[in-house]
Short mmCIF file of C-alpha atoms and ligand atoms in Angstrom, two decimals:
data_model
loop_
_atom_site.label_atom_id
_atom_site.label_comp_id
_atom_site.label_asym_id
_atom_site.label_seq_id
_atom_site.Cartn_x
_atom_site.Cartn_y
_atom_site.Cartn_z
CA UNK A 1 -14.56 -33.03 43.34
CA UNK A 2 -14.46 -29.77 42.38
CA UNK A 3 -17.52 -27.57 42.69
CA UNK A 4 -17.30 -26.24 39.02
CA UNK A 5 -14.63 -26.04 35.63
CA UNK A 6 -14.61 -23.90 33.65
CA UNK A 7 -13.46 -25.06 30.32
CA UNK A 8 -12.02 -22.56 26.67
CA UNK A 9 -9.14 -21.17 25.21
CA UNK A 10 -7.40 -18.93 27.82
CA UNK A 11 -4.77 -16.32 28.66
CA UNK A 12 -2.49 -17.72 30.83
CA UNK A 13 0.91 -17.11 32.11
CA UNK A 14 1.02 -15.50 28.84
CA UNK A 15 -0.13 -17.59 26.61
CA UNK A 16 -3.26 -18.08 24.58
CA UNK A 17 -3.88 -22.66 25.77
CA UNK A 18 -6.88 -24.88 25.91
CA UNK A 19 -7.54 -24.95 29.63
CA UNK A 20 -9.36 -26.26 32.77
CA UNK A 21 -10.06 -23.92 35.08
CA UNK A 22 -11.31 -25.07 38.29
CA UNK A 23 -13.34 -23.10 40.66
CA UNK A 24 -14.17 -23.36 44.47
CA UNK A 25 -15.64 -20.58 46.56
CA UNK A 26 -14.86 -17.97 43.80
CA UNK A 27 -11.46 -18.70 43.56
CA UNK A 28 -9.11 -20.45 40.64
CA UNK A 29 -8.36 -23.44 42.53
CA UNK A 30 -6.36 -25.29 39.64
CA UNK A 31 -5.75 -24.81 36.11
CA UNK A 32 -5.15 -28.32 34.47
CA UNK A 33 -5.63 -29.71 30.93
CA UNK A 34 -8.33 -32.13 31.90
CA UNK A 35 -10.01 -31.51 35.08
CA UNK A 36 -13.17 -33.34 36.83
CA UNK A 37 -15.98 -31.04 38.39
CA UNK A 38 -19.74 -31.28 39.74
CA UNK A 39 -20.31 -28.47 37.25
CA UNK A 40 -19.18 -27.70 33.95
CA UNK A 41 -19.08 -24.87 31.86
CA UNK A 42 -17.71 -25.34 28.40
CA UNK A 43 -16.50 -21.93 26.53
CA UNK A 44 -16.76 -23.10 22.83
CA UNK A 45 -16.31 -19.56 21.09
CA UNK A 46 -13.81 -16.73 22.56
CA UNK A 47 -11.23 -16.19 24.05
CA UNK A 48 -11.09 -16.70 28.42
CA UNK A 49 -9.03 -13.23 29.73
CA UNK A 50 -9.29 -12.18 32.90
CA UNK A 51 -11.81 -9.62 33.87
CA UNK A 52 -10.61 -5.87 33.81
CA UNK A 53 -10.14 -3.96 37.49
CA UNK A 54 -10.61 -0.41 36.76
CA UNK A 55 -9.67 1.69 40.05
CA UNK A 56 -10.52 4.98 38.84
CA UNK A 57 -14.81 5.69 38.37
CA UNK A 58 -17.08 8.25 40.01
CA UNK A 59 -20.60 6.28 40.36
CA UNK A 60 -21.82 9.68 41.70
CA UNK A 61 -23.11 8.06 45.20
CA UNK A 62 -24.04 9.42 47.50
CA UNK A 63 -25.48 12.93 46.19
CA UNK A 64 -25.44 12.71 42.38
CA UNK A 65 -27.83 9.95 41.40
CA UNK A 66 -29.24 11.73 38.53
CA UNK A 67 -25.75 10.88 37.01
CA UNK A 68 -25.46 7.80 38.00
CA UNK A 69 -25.88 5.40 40.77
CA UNK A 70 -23.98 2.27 42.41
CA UNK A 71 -26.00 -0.12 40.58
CA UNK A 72 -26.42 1.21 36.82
CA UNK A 73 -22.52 2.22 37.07
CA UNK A 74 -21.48 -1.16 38.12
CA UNK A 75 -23.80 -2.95 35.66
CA UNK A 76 -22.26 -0.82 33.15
CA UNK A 77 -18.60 -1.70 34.08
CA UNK A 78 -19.89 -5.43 34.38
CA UNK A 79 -21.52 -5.67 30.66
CA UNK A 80 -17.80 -3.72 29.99
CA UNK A 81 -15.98 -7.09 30.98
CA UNK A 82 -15.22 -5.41 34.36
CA UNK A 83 -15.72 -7.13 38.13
CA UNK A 84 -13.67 -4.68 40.34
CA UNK A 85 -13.91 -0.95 40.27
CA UNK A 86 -12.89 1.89 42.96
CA UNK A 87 -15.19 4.76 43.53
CA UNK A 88 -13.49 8.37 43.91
CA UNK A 89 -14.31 10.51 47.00
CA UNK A 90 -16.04 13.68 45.23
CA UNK A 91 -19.50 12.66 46.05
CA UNK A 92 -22.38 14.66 48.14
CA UNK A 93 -20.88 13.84 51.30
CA UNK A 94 -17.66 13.66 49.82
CA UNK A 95 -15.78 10.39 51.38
CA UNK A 96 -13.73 12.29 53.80
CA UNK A 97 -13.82 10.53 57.20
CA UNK A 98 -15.00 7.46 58.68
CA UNK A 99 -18.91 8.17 58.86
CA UNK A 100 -18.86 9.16 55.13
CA UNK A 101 -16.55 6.36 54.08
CA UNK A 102 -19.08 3.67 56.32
CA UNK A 103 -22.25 5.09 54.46
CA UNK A 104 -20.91 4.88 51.17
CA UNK A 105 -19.60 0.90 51.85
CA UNK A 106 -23.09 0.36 52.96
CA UNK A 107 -24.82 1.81 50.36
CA UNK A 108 -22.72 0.36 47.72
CA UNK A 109 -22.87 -2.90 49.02
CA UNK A 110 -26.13 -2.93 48.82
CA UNK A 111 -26.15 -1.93 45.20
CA UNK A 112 -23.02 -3.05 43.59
CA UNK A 113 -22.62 -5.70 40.86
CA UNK A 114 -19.34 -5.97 41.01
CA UNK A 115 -16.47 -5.90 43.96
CA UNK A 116 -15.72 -2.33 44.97
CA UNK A 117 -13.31 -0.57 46.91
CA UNK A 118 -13.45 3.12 48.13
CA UNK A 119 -11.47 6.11 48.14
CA UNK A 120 -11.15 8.56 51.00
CA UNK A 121 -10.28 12.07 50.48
CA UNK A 122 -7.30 13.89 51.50
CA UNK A 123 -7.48 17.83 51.15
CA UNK A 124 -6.60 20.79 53.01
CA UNK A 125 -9.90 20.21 55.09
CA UNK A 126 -9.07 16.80 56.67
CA UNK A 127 -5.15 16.89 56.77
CA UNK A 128 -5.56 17.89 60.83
CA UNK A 129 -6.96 14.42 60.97
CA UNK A 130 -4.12 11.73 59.09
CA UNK A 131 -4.10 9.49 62.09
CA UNK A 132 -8.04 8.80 61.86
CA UNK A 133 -7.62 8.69 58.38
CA UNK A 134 -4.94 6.09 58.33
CA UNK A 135 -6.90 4.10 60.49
CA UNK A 136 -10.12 3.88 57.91
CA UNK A 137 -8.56 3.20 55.13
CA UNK A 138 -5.63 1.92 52.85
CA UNK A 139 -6.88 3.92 49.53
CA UNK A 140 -6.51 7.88 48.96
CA UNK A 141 -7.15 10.14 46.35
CA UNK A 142 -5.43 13.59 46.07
CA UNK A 143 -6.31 16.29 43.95
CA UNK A 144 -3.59 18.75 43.83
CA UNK A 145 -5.69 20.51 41.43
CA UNK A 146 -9.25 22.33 41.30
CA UNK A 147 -11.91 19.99 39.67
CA UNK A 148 -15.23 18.73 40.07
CA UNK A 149 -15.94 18.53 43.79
CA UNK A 150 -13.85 21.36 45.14
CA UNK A 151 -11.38 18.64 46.74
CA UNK A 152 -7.77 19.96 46.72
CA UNK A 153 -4.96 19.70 48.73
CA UNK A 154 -1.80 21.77 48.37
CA UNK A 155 0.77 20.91 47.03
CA UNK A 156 2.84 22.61 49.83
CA UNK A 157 0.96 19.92 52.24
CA UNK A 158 2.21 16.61 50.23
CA UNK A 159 5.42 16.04 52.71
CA UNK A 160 2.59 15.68 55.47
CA UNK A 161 1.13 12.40 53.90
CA UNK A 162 4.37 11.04 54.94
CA UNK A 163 3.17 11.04 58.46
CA UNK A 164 0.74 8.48 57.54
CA UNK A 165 1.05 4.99 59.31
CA UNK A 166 1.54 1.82 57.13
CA UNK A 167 1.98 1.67 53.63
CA UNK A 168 -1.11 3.40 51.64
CA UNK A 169 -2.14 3.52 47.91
CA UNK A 170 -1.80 7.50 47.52
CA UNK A 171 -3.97 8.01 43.99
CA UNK A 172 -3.06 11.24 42.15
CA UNK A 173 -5.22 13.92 40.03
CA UNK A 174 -1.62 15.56 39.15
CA UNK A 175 -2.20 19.40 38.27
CA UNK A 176 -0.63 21.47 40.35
CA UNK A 177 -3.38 24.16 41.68
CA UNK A 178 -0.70 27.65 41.75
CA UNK A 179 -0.14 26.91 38.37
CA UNK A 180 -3.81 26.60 36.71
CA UNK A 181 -4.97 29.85 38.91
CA UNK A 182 -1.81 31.71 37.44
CA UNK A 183 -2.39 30.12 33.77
CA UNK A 184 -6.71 29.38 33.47
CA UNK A 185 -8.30 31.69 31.30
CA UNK A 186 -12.52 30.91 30.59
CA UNK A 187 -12.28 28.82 27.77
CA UNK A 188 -14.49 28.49 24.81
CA UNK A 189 -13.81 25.33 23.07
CA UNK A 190 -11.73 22.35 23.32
CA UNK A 191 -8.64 23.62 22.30
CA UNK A 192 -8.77 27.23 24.75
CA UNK A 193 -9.56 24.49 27.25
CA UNK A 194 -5.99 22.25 26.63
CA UNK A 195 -4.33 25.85 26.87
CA UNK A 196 -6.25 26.76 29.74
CA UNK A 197 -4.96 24.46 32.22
CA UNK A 198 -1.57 23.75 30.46
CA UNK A 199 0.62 20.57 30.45
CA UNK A 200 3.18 21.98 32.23
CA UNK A 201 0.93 22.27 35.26
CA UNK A 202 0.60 18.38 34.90
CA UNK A 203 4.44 17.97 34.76
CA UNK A 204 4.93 20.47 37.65
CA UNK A 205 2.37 18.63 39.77
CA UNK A 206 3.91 15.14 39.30
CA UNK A 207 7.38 16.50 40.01
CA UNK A 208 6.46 17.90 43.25
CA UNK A 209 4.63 14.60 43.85
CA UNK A 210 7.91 12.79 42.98
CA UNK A 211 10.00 15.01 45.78
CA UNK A 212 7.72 15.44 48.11
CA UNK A 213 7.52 11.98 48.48
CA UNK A 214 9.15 9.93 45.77
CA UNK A 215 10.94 7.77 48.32
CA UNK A 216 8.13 7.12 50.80
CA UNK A 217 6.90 3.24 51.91
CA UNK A 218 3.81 4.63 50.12
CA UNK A 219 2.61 3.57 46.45
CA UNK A 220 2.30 6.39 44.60
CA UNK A 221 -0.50 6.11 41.34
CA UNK A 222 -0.54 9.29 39.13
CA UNK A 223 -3.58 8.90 37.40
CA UNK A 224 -4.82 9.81 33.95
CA UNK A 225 -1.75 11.57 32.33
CA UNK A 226 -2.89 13.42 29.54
CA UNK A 227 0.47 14.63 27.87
CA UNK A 228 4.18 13.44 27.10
CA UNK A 229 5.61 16.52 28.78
CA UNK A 230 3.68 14.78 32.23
CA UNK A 231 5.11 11.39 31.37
CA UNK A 232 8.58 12.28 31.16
CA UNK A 233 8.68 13.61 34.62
CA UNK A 234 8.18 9.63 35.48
CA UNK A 235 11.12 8.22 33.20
CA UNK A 236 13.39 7.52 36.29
CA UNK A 237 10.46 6.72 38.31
CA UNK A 238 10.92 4.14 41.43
CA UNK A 239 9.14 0.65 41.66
CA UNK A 240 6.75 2.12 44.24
CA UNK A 241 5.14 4.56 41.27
CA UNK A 242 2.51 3.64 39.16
CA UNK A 243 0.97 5.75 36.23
CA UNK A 244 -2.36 5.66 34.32
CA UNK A 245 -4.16 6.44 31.27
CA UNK A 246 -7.64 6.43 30.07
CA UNK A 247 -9.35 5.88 26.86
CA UNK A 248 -10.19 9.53 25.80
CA UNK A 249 -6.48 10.80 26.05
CA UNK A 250 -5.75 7.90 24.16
CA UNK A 251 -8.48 8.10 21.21
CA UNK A 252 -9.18 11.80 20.98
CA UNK A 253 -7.45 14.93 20.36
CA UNK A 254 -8.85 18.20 20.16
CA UNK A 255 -8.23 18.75 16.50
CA UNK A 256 -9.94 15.74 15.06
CA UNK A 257 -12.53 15.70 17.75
CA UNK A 258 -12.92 19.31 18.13
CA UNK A 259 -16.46 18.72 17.17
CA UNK A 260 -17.50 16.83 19.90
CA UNK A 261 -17.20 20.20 22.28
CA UNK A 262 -18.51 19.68 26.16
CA UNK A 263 -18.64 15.82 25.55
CA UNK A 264 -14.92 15.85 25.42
CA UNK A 265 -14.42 18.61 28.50
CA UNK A 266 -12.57 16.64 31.14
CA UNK A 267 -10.12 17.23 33.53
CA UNK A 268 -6.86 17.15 32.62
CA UNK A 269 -7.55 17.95 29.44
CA UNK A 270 -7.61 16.49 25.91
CA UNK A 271 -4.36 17.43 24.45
CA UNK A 272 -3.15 17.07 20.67
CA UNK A 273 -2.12 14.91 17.96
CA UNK A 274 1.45 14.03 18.95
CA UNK A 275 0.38 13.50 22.83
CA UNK A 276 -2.44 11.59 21.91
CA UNK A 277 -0.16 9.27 20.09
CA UNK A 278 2.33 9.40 22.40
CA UNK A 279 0.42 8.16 25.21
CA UNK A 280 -0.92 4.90 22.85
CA UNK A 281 2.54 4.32 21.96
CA UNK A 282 3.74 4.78 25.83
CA UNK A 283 0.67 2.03 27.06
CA UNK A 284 1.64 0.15 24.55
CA UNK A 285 5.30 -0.52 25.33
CA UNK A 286 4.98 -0.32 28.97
CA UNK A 287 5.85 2.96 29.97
CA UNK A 288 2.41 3.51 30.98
CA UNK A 289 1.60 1.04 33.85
CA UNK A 290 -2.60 0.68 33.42
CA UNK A 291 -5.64 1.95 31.97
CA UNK A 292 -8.36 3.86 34.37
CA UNK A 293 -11.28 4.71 33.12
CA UNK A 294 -12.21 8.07 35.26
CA UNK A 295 -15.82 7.30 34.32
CA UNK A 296 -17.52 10.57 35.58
CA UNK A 297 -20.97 10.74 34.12
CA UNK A 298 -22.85 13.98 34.17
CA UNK A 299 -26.36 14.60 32.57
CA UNK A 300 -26.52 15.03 28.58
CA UNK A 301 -28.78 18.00 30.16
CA UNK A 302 -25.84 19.38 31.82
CA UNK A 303 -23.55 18.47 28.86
CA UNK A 304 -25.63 20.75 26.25
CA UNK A 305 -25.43 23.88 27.91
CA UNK A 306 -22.57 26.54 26.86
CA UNK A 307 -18.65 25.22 26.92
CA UNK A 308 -18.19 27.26 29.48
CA UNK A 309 -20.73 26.31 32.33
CA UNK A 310 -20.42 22.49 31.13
CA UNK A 311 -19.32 20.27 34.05
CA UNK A 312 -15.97 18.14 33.17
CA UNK A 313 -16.01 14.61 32.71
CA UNK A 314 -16.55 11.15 30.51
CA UNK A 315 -18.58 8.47 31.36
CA UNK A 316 -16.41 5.00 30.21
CA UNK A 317 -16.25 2.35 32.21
CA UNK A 318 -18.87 0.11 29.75
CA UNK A 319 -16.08 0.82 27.15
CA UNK A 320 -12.91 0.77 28.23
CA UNK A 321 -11.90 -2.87 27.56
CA UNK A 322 -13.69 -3.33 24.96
CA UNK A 323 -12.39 -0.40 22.75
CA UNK A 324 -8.92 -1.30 23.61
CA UNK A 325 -9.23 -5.44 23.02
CA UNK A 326 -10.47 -4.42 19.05
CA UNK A 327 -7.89 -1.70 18.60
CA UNK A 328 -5.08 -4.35 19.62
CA UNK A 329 -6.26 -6.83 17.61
CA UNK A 330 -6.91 -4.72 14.59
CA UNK A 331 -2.88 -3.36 15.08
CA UNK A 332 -1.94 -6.72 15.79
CA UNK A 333 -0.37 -5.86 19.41
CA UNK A 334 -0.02 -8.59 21.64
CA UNK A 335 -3.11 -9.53 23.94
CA UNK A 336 -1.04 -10.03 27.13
CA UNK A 337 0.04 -6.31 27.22
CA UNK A 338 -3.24 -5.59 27.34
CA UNK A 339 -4.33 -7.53 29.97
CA UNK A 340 -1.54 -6.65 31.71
CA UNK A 341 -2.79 -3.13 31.62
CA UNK A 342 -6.12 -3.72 32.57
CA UNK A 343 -6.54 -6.45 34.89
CA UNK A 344 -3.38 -7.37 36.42
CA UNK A 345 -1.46 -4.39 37.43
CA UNK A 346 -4.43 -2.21 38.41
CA UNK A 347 -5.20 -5.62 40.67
CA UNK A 348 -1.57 -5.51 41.78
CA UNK A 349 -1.87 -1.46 42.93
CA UNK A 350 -5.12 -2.11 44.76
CA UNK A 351 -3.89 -5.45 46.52
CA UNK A 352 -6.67 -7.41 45.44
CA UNK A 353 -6.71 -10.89 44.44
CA UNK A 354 -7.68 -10.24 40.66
CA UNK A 355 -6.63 -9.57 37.36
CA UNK A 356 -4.76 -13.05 36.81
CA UNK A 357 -6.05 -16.51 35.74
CA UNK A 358 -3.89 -18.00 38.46
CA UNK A 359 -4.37 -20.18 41.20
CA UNK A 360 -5.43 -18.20 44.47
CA UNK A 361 -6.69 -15.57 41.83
CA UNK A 362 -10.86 -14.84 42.15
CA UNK A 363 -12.33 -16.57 39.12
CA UNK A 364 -12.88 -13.26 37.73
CA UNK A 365 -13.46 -13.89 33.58
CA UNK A 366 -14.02 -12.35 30.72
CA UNK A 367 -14.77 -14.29 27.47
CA UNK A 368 -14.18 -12.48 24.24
CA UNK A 369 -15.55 -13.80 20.76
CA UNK A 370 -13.08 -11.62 18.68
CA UNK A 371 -14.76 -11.85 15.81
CA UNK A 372 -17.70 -10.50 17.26
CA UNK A 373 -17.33 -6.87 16.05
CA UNK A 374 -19.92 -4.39 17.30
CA UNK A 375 -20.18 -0.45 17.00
CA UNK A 376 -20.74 1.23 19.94
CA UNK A 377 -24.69 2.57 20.07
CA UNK A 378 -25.70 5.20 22.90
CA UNK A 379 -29.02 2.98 23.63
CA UNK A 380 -26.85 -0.32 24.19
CA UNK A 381 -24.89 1.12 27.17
CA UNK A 382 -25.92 0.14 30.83
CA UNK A 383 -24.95 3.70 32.66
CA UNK A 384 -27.18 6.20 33.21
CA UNK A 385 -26.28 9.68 31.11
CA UNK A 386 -27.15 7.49 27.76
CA UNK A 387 -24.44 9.35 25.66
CA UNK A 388 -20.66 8.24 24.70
CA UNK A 389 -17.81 9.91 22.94
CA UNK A 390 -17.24 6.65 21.70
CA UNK A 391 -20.22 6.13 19.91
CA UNK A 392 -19.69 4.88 16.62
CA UNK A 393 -16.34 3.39 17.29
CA UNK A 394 -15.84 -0.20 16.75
CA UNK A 395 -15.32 -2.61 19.65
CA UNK A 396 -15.58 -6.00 20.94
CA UNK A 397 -17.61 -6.60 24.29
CA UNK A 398 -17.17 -9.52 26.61
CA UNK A 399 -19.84 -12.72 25.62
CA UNK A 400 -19.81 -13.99 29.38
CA UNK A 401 -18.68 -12.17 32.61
CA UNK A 402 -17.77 -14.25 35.57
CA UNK A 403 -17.19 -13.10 38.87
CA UNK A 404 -15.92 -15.24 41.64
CA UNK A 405 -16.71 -18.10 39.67
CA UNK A 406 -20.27 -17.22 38.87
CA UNK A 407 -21.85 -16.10 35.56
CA UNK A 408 -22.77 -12.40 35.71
CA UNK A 409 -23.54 -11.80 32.04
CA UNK A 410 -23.94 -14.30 29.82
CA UNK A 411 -25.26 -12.34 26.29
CA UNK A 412 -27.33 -9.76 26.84
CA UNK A 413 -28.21 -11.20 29.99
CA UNK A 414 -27.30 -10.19 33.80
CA UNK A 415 -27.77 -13.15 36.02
CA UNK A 416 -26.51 -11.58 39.41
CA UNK A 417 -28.25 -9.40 41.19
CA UNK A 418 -27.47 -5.94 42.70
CA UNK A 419 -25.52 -6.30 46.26
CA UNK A 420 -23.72 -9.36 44.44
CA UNK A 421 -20.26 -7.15 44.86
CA UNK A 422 -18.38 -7.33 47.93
CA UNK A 423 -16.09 -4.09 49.78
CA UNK A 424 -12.47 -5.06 49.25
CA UNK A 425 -11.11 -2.18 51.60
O1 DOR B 501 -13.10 15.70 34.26
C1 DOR B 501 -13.14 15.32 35.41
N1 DOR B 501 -14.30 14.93 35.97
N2 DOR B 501 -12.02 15.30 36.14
C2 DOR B 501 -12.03 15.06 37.45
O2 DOR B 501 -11.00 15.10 38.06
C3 DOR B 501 -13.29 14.77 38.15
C4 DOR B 501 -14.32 14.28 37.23
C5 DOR B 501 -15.72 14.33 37.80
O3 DOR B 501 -15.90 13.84 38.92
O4 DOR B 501 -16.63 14.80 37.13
ZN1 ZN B 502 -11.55 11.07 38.24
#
């Protein structure tokens, strides 16, 4: 028999059904109307989705724990209806080579709530070593621009990365360094800040991406596009290029939200009304591929001091899907979009098993009472800076949480423990 159903109203294949959904060794063995198993676990409010994959955070580890660490960031993404995150290399080490990338795997499988995966570093530091770093890994991030960490590679160096054996997942902070040293000016507010590193240096970046090495095996992911000029430079984009976008480019622009000063100072930029919109309209029919959280916390200390000195960055991960499940119910846009956007597609760029309730699939679920309507409160969040943008905003967080078959929040509840997540390198 099998060792345990799980039984509710589900997403699958598209469609909203009443469902069986049996589970062996963490993984969706069969998905029948009626199904027999040792255990049973019947979801009699909400909706079964599958859990969210969000490859883009910074949980600050090694280096920066009085940000955050590997545990409180991947309780927070787990309380946020997410099982499978992938941590960026600007850490203290930075992940730039095999002992760094080892260390951080250990440590974060020691601490980790939910599956991980990690990103190496490719700058103009390592690039004498591709061969080593092909051999370590199969996920890279490159910033072709200056931002937290100091971890940039030129754009003059991106033919190189074809050199790289096998096919990687190349991951993309797209603004192009020339241009923001010719353009940057010390900005005072939010909207200096937009003009100070313009959204033509995102547009030139991704082009140069896109010839450099548009037609490599590689996948390409350009992550986080903050304006419409960016985007189109991806209209006539190949299958082998992904693009992504995160919350605060979609719910903020620096007119409306010009208040909300440092909280809102992230790299690239908030832009205005019309991209703003742009980019919810692009998610929404499909032009953009996925949503990415780029949670990077930094203190509320660090946050109050002058625009100027204030580090860049948003902490989101906690949010994320449950910010965009109420806004697409209250415009009436179709769940499976959605879904799409944040569990299946960021699954299928990472090549892990997740993201679909599918046979073969992990049993990686997310149950949803959407009438459950809740405002977002600083105190209520699981991460460690204790602030959000968001706060205030309405949004609907997940009831239950499984991963691999097992119930990881059920309420207010965690019932895994820390060093339940597993390295998916
Ligand atoms: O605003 C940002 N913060 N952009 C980045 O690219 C890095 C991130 C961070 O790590 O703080
Ligand atoms: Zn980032």
């Amino acid at each position: 028999m099998i060792e345990r159903v799980i039984e509710g109203k589900a997403l699958i294949r598209g469609r909203i059904e009443e469902c069986c959904i049996g589970v062996e060794g963490g993984r969706i063995v069969s998905l029948k109307k009626i199904l027999e198993g040792e255990e049973r676990i019947r979801i009699r409010r909400g909706l079964i989705l599958p859990a969210g994959v969000d490859l883009h955070v910074h949980f600050r580890e090694p280096g920066f724990k009085h940000k955050e660490d590997f545990s409180t960031g991947s309780l927070s993404a787990l309380y946020g209806g997410i099982t499978c995150v992938a941590d960026m290399p600007n850490t203290d080490p930075p992940t730039l080579d095999r002992l760094s990338l080892k260390e951080k795997i250990l440590l974060a499988g020691k601490k980790s709530f939910v599956d991980f995966l990690i990103y190496v570093g490719i700058t103009d530091r390592n690039l004498d070593r591709l061969d080593e770093l092909s051999s370590i890994a199969r996920i890279f991030k490159i910033y072709l621009g200056e931002t937290t960490g100091n971890l940039c590679l030129g754009a003059e160096n991106l033919e190189r990365l074809k050199e790289m054996e096998g096919k990687k997942l190349l991951v993309f902070h797209a603004e192009d360094r020339s241009c923001l040293e010719e353009r940057s000016f010390i900005a005072r507010d939010l909207k200096g800040y937009a003009r100070s590193r313009p959204k033509v240096c995102e547009a030139l970046a991704i082009r140069k991406i896109l010839e450099s090495l548009g037609r490599s095996k590689h996948r390409l992911h350009i992550s986080h596009i903050s304006s419409l000029l960016g985007l189109r430079e991806l209209e006539h984009r190949e299958d082998n290029v992904t693009v992504g976008v995160t919350p605060h480019h979609l719910f903020f622009n620096v007119i409306d939200d010009y208040d909300k000063g440092t909280f809102l100072k992230v790299n690239p930029p908030i832009r205005g009304k019309i991209d703003q919109e742009g980019l919810m309209e692009s998610l929404i029919n499909g032009d953009i591929d996925i949503l990415e959280s780029d949670h990077a916390p930094h203190t509320m200390e660090e946050k109050l001091t002058d625009f100027e000195s204030a580090p860049c960055g948003i902490p989101n991960v906690e949010t994320m899907y449950p910010l965009l499940i109420y806004y697409f119910l209250k415009k009436g846009l179709p769940l499976d979009r959605l879904v799409r956007a944040i569990a299946e597609k960021p699954a299928e760029i990472l090549g892990v098993r997740k993201g679909k309730i599918e046979e073969g699939m992990d049993a990686d679920l997310a149950v949803f009472n959407l009438k459950e309507v809740r405002v977002i409160r600083d105190e209520d969040l699981h991460y460690k800076c204790g602030y959000s943008p968001f706060s205030g905003y309405k949004a609907i967080f997940p009831e239950k949480v499984f991963i691999r078959g097992e119930e990881g929040i059920d309420g207010e509840d965690c019932l895994i423990d820390k060093g339940f997540g597993r390295y998916l390198g």
